[in-house]
Coordinates of N, CA, C and O in Angstrom, one line a residue:
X1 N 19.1 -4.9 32.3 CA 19.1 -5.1 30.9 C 17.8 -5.6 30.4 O 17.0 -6.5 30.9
X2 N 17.7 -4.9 29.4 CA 16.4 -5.8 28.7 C 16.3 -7.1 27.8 O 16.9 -7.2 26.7
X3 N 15.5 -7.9 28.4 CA 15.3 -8.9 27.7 C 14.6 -8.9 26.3 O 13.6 -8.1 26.0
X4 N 15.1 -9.7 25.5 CA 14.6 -9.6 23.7 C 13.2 -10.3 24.2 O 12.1 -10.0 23.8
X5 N 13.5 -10.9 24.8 CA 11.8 -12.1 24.5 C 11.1 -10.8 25.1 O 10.3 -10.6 24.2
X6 N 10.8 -10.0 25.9 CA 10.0 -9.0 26.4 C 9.7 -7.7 25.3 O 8.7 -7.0 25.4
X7 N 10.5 -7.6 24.5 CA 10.2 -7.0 23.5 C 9.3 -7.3 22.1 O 8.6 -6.5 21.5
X8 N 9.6 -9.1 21.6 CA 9.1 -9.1 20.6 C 8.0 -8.8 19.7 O 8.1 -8.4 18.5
X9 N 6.5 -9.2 20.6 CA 5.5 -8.3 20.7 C 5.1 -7.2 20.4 O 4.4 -6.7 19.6
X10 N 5.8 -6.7 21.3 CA 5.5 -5.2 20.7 C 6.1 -4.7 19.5 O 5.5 -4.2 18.6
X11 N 7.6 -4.9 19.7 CA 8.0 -4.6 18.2 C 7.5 -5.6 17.6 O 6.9 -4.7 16.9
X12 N 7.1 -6.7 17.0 CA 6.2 -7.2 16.2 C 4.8 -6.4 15.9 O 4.8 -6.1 14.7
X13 N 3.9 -6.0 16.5 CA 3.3 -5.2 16.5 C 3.2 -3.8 16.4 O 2.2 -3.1 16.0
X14 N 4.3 -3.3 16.7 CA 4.2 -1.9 16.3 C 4.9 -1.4 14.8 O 4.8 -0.3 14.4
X15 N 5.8 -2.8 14.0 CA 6.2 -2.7 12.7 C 4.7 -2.9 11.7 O 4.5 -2.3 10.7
X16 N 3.9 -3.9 12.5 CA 3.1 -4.3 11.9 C 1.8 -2.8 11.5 O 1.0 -2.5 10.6
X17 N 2.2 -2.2 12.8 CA 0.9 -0.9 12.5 C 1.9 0.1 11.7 O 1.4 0.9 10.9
X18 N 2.8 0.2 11.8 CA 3.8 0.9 11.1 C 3.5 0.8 9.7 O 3.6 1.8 8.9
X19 N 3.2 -0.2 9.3 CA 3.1 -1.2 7.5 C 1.3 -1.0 7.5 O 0.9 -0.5 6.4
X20 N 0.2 -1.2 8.5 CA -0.6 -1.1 8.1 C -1.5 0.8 7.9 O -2.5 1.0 7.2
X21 N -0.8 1.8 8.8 CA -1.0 3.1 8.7 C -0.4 3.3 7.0 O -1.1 3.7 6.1
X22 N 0.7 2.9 6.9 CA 1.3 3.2 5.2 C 1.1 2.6 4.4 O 1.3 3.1 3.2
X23 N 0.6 1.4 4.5 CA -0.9 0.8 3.4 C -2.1 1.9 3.0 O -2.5 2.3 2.0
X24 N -2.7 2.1 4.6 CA -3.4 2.3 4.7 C -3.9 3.9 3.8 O -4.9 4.1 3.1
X25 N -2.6 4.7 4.3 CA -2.4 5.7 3.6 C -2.0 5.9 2.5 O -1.8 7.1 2.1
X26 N -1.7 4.7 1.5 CA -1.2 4.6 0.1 C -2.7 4.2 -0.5 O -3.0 4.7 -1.6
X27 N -3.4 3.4 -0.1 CA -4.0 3.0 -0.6 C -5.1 4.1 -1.0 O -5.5 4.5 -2.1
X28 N -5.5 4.7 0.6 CA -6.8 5.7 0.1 C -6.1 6.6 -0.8 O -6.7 6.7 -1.8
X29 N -4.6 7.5 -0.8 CA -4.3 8.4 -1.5 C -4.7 8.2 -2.9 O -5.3 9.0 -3.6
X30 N -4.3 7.1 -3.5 CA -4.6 6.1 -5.0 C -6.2 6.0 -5.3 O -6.6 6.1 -6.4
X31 N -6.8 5.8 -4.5 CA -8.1 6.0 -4.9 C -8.6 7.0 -4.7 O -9.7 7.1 -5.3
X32 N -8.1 8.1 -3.8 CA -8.8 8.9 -4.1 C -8.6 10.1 -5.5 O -9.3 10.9 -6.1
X33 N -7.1 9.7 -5.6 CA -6.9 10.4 -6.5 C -6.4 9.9 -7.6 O -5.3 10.0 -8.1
X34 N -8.0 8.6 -8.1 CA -7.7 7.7 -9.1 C -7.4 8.1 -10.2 O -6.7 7.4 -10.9
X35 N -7.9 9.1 -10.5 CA -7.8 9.5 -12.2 C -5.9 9.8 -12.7 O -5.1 9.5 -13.7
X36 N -5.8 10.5 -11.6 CA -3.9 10.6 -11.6 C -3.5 9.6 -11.3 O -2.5 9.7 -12.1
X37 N -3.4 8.6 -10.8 CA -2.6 7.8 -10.4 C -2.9 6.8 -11.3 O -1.9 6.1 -11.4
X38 N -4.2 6.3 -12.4 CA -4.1 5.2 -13.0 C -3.7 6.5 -14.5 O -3.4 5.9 -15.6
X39 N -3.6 7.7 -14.5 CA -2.6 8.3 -15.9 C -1.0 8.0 -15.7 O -0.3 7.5 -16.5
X40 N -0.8 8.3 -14.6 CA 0.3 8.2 -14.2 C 1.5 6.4 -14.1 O 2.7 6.3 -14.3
X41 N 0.7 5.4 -13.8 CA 0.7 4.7 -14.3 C 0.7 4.3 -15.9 O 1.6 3.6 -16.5
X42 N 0.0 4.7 -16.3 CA 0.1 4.6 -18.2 C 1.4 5.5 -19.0 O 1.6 5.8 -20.2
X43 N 1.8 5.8 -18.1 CA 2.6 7.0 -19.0 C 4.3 6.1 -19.2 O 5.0 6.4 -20.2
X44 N 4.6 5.2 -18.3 CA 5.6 4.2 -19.1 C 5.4 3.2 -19.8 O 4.6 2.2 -19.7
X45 N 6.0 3.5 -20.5 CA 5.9 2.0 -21.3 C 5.8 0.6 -20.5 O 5.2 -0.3 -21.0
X46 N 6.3 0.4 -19.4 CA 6.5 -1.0 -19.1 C 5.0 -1.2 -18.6 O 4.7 -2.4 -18.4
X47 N 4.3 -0.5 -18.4 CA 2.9 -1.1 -17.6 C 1.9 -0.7 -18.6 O 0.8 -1.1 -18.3
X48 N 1.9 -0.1 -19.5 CA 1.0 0.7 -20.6 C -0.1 -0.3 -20.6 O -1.1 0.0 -19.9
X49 N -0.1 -1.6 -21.3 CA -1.1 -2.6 -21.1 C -1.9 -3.5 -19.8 O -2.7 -4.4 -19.7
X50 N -1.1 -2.6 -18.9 CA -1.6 -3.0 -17.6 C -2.2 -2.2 -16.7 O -2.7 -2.6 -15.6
X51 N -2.2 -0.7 -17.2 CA -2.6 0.4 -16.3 C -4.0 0.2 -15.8 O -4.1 0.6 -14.6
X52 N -5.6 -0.4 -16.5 CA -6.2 -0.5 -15.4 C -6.5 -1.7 -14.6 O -7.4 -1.8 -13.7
X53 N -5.7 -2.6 -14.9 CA -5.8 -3.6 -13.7 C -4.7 -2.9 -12.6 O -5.4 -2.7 -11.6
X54 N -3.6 -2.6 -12.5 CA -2.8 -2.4 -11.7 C -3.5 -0.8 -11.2 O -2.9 -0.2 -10.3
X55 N -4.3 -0.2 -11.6 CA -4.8 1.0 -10.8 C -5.5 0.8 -9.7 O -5.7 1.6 -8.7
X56 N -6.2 -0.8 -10.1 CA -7.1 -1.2 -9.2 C -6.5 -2.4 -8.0 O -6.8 -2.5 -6.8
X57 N -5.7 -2.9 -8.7 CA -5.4 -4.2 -7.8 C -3.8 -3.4 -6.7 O -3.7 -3.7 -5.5
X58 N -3.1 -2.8 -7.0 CA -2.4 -1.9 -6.0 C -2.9 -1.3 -4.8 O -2.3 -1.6 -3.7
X59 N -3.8 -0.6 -4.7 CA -4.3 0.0 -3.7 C -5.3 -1.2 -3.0 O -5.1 -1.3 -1.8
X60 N -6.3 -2.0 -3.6 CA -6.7 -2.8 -2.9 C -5.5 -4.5 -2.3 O -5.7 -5.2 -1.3
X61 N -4.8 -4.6 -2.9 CA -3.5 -5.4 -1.9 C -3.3 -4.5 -0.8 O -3.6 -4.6 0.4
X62 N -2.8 -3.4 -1.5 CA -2.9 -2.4 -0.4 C -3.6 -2.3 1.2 O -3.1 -2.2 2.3
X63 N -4.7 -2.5 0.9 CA -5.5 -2.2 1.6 C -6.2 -3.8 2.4 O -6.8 -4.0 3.5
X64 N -5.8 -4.7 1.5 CA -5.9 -6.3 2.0 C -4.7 -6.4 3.0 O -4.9 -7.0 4.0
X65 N -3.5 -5.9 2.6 CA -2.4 -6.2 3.7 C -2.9 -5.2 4.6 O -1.9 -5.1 5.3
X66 N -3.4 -4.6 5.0 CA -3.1 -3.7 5.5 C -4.4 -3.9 7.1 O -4.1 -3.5 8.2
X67 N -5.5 -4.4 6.7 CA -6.0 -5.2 7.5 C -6.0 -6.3 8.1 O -6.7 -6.5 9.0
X68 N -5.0 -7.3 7.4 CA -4.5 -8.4 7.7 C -3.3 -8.3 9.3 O -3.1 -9.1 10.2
X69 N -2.9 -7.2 8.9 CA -1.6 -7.1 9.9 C -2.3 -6.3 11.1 O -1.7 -6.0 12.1
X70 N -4.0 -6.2 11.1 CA -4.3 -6.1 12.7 C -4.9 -6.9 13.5 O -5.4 -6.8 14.6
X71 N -4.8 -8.1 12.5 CA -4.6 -9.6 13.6 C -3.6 -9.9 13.9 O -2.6 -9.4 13.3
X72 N -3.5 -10.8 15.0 CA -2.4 -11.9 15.1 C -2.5 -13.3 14.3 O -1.6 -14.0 14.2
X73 N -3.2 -13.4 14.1 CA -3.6 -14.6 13.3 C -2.5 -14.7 12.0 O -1.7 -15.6 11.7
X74 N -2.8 -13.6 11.4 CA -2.4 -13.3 9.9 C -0.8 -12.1 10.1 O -0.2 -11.5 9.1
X75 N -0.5 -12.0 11.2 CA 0.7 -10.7 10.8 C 1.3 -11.4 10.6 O 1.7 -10.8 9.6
X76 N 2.0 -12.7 10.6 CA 3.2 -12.9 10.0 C 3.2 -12.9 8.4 O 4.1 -12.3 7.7
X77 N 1.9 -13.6 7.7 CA 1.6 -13.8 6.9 C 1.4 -12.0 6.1 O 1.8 -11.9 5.0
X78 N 1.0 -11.2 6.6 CA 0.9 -9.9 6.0 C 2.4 -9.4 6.0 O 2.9 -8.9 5.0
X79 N 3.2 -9.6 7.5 CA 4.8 -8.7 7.0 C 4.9 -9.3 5.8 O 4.7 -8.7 4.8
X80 N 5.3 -10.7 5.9 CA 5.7 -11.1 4.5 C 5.2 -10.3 2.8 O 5.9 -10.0 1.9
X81 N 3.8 -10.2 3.1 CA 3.4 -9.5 2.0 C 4.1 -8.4 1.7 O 4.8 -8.0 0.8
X82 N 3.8 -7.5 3.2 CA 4.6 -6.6 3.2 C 5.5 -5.9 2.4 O 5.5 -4.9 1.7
X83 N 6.6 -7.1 2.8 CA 7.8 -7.1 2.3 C 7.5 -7.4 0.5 O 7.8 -6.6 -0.4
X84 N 6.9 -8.8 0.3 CA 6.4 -8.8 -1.2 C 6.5 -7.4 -2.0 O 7.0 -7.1 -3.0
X85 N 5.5 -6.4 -0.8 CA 4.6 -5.4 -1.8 C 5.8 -4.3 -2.0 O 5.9 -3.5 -3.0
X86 N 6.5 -4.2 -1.0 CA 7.9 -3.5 -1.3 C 8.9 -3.5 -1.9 O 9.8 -2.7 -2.1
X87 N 8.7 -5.0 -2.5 CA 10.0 -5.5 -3.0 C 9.2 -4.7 -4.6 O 9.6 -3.8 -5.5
X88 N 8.3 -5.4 -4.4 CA 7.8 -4.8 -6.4 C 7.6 -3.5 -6.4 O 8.0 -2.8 -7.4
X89 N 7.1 -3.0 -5.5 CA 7.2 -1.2 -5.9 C 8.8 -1.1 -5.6 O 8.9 0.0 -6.1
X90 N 9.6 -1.2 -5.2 CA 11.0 -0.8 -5.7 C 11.6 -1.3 -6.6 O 12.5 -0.8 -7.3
X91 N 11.2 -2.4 -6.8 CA 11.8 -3.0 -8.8 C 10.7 -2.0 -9.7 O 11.3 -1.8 -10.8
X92 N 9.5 -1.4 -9.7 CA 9.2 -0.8 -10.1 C 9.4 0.4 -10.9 O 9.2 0.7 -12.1
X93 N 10.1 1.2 -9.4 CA 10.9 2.3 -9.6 C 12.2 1.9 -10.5 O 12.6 2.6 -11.4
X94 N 12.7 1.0 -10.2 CA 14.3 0.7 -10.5 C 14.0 0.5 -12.2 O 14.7 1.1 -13.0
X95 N 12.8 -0.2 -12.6 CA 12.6 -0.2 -14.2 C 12.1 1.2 -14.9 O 12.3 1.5 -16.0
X96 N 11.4 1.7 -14.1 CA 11.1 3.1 -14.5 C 12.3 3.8 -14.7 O 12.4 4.4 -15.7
X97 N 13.3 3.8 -13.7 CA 14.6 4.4 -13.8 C 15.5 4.3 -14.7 O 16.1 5.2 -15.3
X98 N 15.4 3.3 -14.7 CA 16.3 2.4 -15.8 C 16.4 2.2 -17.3 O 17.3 2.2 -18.2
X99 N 14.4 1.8 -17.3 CA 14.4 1.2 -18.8 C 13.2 2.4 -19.7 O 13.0 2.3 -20.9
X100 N 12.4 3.3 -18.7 CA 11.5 3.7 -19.4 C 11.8 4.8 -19.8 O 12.4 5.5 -19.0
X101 N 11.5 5.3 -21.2 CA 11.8 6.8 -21.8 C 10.8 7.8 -21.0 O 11.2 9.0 -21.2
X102 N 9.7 7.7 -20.2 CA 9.0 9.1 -19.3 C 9.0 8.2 -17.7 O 8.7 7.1 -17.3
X103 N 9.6 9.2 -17.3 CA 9.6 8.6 -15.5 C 8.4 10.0 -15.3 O 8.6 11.2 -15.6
X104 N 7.0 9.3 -14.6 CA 6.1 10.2 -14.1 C 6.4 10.9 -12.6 O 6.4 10.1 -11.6
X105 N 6.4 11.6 -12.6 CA 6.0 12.5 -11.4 C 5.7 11.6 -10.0 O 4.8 10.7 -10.3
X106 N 6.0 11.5 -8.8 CA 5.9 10.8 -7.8 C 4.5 11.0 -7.2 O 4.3 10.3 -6.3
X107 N 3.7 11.8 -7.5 CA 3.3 13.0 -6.8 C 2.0 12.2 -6.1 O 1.3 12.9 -5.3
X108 N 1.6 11.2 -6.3 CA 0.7 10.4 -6.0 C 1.4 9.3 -4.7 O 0.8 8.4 -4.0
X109 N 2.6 9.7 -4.7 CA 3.8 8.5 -3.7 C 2.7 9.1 -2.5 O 1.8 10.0 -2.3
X110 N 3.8 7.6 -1.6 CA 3.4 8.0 -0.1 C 3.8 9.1 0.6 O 3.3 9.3 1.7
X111 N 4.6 9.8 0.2 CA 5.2 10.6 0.6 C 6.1 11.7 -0.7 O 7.2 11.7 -1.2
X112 N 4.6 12.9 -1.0 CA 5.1 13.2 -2.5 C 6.2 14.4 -2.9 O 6.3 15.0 -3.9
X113 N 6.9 14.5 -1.7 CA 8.5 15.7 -1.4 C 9.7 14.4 -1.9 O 10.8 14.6 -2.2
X114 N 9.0 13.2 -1.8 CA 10.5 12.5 -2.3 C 10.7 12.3 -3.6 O 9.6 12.4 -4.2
X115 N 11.6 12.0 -4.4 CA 12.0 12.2 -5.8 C 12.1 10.6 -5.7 O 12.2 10.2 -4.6
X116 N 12.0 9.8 -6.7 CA 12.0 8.3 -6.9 C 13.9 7.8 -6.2 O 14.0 6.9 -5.4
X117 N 14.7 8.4 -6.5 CA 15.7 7.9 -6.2 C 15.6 7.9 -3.8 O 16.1 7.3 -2.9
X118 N 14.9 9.1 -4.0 CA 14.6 9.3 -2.3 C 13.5 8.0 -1.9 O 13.2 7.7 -0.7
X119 N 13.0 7.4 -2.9 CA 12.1 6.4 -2.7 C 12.7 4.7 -2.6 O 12.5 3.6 -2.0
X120 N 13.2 5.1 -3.3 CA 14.3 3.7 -3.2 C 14.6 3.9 -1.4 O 13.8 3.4 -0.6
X121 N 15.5 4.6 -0.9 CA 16.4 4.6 0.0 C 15.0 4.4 1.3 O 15.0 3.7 2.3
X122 N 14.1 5.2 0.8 CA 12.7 4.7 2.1 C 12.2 3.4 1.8 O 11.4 2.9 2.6
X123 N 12.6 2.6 0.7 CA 11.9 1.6 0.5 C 12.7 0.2 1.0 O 12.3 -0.9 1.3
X124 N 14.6 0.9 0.9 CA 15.3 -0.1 1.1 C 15.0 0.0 3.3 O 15.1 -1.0 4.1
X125 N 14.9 1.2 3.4 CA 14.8 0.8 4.9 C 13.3 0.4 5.3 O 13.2 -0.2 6.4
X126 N 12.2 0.7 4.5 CA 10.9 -0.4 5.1 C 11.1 -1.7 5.0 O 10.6 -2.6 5.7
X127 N 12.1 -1.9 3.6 CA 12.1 -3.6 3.9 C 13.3 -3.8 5.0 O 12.9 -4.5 5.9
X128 N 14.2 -3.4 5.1 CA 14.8 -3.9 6.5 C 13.8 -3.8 7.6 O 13.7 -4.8 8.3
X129 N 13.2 -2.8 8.0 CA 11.6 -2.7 9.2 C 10.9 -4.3 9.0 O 10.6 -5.0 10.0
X130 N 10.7 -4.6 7.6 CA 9.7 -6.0 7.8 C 10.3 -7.1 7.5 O 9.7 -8.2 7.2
X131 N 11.7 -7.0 7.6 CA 12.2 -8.3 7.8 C 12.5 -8.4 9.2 O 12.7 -9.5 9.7
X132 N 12.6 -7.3 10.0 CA 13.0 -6.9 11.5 C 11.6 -7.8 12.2 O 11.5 -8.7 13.0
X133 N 10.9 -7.1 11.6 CA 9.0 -7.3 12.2 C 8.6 -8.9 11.6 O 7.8 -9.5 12.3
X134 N 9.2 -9.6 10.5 CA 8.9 -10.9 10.1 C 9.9 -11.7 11.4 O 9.4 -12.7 11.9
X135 N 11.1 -11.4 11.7 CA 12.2 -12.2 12.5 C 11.4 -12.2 13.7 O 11.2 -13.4 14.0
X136 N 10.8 -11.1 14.5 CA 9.7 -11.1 15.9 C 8.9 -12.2 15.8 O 8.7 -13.2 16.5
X137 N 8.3 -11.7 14.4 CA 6.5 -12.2 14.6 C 6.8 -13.9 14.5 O 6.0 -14.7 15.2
X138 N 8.2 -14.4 13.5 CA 8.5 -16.1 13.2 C 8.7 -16.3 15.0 O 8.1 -17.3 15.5
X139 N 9.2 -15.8 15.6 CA 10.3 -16.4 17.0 C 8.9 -15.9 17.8 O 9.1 -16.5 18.8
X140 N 7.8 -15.4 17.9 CA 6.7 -15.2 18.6 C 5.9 -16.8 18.1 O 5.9 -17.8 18.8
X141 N 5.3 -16.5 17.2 CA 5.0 -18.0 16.4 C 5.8 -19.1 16.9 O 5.2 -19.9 17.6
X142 N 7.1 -19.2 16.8 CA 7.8 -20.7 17.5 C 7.4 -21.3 18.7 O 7.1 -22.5 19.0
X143 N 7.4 -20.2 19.4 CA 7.1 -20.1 21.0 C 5.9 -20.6 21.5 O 5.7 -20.5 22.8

């Protein structure tokens, strides 16, 4: 049988690269294809006055967690963000859904075949992944 404490590491670590490949890859897609992604942003109302700070400061958190989580120093401190940065892009979506008269196009998502409601359900299982990968990395830390 396998022992948990022989695992936590790694699965600590491989949630952690898990989160920093999908930073990693959200972030360059957004800048590289800034011009859509900071329109696309402006096209609800709830961010209208925020579209170019949040064109800019998304992809670079982005890209700040996303280096953070290939230390050990800082992964626990990055899942957390992690989790942070998941939690707001799915309240995101959920107000887009909800409250805004134009829902834009995903097409700049991390994954642009999913439809926003397909994005919730990937977003509700990355945050179970980084609360899985925060539970390792706290009981690695104790230790």
């Amino acid at each position: 049988m396998i022992h948990i404490e022989k695992i936590k590491q790694p699965m600590a670590y491989s949630i952690s690269m898990v989160f920093a490949t999908l930073f990693l890859y959200a972030a360059t897609t957004k800048l590289l294809n800034y011009r859509e992604f900071s329109l696309q942003l402006a096209q609800p109302t709830i961010l209208r006055g925020y579209t170019d700070i949040m064109a800019w400061m998304v992809p670079v958190a982005e890209l700040v967690v996303s280096v953070l989580l290939f230390f050990k120093t800082f992964r626990l401190q990055a899942l957390y963000a992690s989790f942070g940065l998941i939690v707001l892009f799915t309240t995101y979506i959920l107000l887009i859904l909800n409250f805004s008269d134009v829902v834009p196009c995903s097409c700049v998502g991390v994954i642009p075949a999913l439809g926003w409601k397909d994005h919730i359900l990937f977003n509700i299982t990355l945050l179970a992944l980084a609360a899985l990968g925060i539970f390792y990395s706290k009981n690695i830390a104790s230790e």
